[in-house]
Short mmCIF file of C-alpha atoms in Angstrom, two decimals:
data_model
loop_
_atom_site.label_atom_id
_atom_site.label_comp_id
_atom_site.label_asym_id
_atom_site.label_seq_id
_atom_site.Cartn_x
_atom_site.Cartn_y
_atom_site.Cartn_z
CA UNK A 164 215.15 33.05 -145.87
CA UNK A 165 213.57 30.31 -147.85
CA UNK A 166 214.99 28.22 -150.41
CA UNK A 167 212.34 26.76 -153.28
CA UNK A 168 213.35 24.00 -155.46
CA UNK A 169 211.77 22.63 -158.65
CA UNK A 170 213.33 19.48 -159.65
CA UNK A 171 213.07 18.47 -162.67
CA UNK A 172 214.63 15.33 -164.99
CA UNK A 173 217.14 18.08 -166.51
CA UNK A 174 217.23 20.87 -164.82
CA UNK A 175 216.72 22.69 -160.94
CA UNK A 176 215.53 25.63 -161.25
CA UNK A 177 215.71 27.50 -157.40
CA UNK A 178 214.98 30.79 -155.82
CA UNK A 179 216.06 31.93 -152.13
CA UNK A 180 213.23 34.69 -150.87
CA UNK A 181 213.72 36.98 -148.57
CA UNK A 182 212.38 36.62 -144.77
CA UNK A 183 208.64 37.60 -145.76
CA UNK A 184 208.93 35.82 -148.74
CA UNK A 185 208.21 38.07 -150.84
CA UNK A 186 211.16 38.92 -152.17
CA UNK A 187 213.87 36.94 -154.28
CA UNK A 188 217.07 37.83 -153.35
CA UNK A 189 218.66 35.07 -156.03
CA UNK A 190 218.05 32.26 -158.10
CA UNK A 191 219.12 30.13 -160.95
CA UNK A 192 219.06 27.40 -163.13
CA UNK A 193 221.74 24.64 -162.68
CA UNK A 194 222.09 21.05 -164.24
CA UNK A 195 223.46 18.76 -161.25
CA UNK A 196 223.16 18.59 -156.99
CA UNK A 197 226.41 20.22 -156.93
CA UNK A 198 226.14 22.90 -159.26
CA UNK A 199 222.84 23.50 -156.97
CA UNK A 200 224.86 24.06 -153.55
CA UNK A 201 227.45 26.31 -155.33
CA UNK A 202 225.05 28.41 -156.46
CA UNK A 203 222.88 29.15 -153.15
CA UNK A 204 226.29 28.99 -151.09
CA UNK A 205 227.62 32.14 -153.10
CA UNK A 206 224.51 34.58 -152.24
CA UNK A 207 225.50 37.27 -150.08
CA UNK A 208 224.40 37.59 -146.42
CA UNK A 209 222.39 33.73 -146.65
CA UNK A 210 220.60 32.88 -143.95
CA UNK A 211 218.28 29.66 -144.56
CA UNK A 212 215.86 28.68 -142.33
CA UNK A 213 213.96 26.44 -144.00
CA UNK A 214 213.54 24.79 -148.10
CA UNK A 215 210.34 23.57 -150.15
CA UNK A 216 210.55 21.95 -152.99
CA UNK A 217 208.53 19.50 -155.47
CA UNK A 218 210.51 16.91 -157.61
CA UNK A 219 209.99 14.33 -160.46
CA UNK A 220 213.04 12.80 -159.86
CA UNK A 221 213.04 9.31 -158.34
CA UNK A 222 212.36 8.81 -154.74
CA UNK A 223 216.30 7.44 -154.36
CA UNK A 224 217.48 10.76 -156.12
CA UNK A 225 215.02 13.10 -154.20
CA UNK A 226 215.98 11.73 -150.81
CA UNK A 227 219.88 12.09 -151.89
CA UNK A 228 219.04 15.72 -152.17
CA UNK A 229 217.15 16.41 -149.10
CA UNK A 230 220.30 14.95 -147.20
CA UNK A 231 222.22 17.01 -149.29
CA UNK A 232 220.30 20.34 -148.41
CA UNK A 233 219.67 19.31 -144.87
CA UNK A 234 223.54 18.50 -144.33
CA UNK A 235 224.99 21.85 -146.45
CA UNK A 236 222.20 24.94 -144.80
CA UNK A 237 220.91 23.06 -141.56
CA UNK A 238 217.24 23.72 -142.85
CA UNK A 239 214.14 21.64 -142.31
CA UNK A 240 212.96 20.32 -146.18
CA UNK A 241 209.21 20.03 -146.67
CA UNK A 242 208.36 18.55 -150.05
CA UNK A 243 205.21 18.57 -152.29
CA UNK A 244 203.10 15.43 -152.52
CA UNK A 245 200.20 14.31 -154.21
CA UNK A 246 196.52 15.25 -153.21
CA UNK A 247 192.90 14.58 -154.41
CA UNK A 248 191.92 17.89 -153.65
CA UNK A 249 193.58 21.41 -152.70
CA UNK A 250 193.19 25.11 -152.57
CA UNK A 251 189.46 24.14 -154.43
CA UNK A 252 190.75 22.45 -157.07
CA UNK A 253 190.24 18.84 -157.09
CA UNK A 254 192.76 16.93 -159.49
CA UNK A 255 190.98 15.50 -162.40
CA UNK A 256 193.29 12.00 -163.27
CA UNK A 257 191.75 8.79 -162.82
CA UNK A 258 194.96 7.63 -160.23
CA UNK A 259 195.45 11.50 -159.11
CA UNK A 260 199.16 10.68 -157.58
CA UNK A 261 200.10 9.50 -161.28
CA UNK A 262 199.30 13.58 -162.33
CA UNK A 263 202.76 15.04 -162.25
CA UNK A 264 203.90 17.13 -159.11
CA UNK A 265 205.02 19.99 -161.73
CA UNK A 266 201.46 19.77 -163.30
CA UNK A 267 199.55 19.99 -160.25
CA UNK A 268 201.21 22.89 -158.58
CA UNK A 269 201.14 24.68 -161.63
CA UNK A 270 197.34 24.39 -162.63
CA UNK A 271 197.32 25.21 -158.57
CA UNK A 272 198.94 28.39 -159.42
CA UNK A 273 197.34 29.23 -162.18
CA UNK A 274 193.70 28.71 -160.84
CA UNK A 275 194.58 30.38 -158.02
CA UNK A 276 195.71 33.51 -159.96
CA UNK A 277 192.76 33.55 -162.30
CA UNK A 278 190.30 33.12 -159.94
CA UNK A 279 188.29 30.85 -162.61
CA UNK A 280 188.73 29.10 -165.81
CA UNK A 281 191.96 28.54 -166.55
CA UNK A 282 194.54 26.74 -169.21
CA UNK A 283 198.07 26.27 -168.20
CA UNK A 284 200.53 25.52 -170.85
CA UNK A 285 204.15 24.88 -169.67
CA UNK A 286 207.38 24.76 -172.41
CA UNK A 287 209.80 22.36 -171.04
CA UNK A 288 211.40 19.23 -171.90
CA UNK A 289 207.98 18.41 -172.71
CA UNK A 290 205.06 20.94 -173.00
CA UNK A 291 201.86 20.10 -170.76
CA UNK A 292 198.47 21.01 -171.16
CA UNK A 293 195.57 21.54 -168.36
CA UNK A 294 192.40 22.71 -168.09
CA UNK A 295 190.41 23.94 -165.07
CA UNK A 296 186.82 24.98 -165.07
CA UNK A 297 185.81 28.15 -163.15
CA UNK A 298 184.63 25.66 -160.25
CA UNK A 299 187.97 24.07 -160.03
CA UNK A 300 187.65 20.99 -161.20
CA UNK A 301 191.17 19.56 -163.42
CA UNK A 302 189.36 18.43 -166.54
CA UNK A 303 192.71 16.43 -167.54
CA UNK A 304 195.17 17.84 -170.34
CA UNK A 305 197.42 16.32 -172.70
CA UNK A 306 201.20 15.85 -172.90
CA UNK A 307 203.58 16.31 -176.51
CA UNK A 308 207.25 16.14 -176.68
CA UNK A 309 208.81 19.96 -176.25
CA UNK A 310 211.90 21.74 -178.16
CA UNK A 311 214.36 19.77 -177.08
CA UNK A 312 213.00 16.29 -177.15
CA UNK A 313 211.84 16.96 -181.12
CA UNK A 314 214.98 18.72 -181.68
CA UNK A 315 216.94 15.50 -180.21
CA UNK A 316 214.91 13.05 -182.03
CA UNK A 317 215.84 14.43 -185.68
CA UNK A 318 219.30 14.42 -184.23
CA UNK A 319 219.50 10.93 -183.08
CA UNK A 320 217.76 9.55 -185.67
CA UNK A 321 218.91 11.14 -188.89
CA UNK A 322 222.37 11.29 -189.34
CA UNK A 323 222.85 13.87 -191.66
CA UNK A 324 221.31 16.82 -189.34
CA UNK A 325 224.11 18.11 -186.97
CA UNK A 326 224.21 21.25 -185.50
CA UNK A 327 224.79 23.35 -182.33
CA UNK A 328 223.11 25.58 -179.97
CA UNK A 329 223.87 28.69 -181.42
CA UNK A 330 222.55 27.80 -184.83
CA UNK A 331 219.42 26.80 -183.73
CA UNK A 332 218.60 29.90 -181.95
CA UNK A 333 219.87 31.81 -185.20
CA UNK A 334 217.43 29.96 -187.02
CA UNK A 335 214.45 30.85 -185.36
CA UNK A 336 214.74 34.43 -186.03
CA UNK A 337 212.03 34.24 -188.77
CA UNK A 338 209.66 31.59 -189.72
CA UNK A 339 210.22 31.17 -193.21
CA UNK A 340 211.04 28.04 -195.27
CA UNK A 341 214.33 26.68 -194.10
CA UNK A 342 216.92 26.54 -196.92
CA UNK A 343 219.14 25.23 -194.45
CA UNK A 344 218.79 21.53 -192.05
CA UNK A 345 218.84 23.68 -188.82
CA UNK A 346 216.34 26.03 -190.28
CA UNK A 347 214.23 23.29 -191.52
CA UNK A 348 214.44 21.29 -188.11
CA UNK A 349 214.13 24.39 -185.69
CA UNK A 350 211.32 26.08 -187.99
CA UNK A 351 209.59 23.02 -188.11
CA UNK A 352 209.24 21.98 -184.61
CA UNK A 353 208.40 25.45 -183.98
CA UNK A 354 205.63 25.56 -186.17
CA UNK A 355 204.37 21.96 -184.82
CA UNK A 356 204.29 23.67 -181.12
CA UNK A 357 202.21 26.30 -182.03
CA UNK A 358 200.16 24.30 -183.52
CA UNK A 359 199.69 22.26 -180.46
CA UNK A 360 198.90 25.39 -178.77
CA UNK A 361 196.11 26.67 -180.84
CA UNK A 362 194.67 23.50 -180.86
CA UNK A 363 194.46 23.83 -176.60
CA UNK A 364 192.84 27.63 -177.31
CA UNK A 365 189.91 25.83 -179.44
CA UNK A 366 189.69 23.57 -176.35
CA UNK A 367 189.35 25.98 -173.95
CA UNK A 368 187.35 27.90 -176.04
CA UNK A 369 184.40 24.97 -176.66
CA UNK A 370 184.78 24.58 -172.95
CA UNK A 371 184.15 28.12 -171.44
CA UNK A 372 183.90 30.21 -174.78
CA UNK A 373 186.19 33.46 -173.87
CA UNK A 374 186.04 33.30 -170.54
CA UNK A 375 189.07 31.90 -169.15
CA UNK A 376 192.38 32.98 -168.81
CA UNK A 377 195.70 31.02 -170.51
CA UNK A 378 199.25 30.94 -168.64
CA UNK A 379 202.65 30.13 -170.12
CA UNK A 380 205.70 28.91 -167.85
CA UNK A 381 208.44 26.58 -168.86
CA UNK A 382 211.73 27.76 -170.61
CA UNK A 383 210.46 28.01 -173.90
CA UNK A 384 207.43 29.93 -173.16
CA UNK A 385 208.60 33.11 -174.71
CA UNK A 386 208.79 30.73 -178.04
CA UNK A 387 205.21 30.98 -177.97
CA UNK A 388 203.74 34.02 -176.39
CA UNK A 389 203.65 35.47 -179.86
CA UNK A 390 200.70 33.83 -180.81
CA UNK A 391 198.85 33.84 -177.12
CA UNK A 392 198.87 37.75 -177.01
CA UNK A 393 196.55 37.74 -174.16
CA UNK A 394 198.31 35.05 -171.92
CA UNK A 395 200.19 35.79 -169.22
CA UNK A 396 203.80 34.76 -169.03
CA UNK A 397 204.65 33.05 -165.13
CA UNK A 398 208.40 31.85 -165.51
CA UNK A 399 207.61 30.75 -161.78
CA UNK A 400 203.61 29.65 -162.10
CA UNK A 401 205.36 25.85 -160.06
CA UNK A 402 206.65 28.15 -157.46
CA UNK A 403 203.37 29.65 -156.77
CA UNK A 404 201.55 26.47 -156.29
CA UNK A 405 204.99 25.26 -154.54
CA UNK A 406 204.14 28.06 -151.63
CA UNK A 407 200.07 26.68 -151.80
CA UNK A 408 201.13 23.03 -151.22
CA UNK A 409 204.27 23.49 -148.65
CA UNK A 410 203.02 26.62 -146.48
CA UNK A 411 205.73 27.70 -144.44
CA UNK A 412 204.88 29.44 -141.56
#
C-alpha cells in the first residue's frame, strides 16, 4: 500500500491506495500530525510499504513529519521537490523553486490529463491560477485570497460581523442581496470569486480561444463549478501530479 500526503498550511489531506495503486482504500482530511497517524492507523488490514508526499510547510515542520511517518509505518518517504522541467512541462516562474509545490504538481496533473492547453484553478485557503499552453510551457498565473481568508478578514477586522460555520453555509443557498451580515459577507465573497474566475476564462480564452480545457480542485471547488459547466472537477488533481513527480516503483 501507499500512503500520499498533501501538506498544506491548514490542512493534510491523505489517501492510502491499494497495492497497484489504483485503488483508494481510505483517506481523509485532518488538521494536525496526530490527527494524521490516527487516521491511517485505524484502516483495516494496513500494510504500508512506502509514502509520497509534497508539502508547503517549513522544512523544520516537514522533516518532523517524515520522522513521524518513518517511525509510526516503517515506510521509506519520498517527497516532491522543485524542477525546471517535468513530464513536458517546463515551469514558467522567473526563480521556478519559488512556484509552489501544490501549484506545480497540479498544473502537472492537469496538463497531463488534458493532453494540451490547460487552466487549473484550485479553491483553497487561497485560490491559484495557471495556465499551460498546448506545448507545455507554464505561462505563470495569479494568486487571490480564497473563502476563508476573505471570510476571516471581515471577521478580524470589523467587529460587528460575527458568525459561525453553519450560518455561513446557510447563507450561500441563493445569491441574492444579503439582508443579513452573514449573507452580505458570504454572498459577497462569493460573488468576488467568481468573478476572479471568469476573469481567468477570458484569459485562457485570448490565449488559445476554445481550445483548452479548465480543472477545479481545492475544497471549495464545488462553490464554483456552477459557472465553469464544462470544467472538470479533480478533488485530487495534487495527487496526480504527486504520483508524476515521486514514481514509486
Amino acid at each position: 500500500m501507499i500512503l500520499e500526503l498533501d501538506c498544506g498550511n491548514s490542512f493534510i489531506k491523505w489517501r492510502v491506495l491499494n497495492a497497484n495503486a489504483r485503488l483508494v482504500v481510505g483517506e481523509g482530511v485532518v488538521d494536525s500530525d496526530r490527527a494524521l497517524l490516527q487516521g491511517v492507523k485505524a484502516l483495516k488490514g494496513l500494510a504500508l510499504r512506502s509514502c509520497r508526499l509534497v508539502s508547503v510547510r517549513t522544512s523544520e515542520e516537514t522533516s518532523e513529519l517524515i520522522s513521524l511517518l518513518k517511525g509510526a509505518f516503517d515506510v521509506t518517504v519520498v517527497c516532491a521537490a522543485p524542477a525546471l522541467d517535468m513530464a513536458g512541462v517546463r515551469n514558467g516562474y522567473e526563480e521556478f523553486e519559488r512556484l509552489g509545490l501544490d501549484r506545480w504538481l497540479a498544473l502537472l496533473g492537469g496538463f497531463h490529463l488534458a493532453a494540451g492547453a490547460c487552466l487549473v484553478l484550485d479553491f483553497g485557503t487561497a485560490v491559484t491560477a495557471d495556465f499551460v499552453a498546448a506545448d507545455g510551457q507554464h505561462l505563470g498565473g495569479f494568486i487571490c485570497p480564497g473563502m476563508p481568508l476573505m471570510r476571516n478578514q471581515l471577521r478580524t477586522h470589523t467587529r460587528k460581523i460575527r458568525y459561525g460555520d453553519l450560518a455561513a453555509e446557510r447563507a450561500l443557498e441563493e445569491l441574492v442581496p444579503g439582508r443579513t451580515t452573514v449573507e452580505a459577507v458570504e454572498r459577497g465573497c462569493l460573488l468576488m470569486l467568481r468573478g476572479f474566475v471568469l476573469t481567468q476564462l477570458e484569459l485562457a480564452r485570448s490565449y488559445w480561444g476554445e481550445d483548452f480545457a479548465v480543472f477545479l480542485t481545492g475544497g471549495d471547488a464545488a462553490l464554483i463549478s456552477e459557472v465553469v459547466p464544462d470544467a472538470r472537477v479533480v478533488p485530487d488533481l495534487v495527487f496526480v501530479g504527486l504520483a508524476m513527480a515521486c514514481p514509486l516503483s
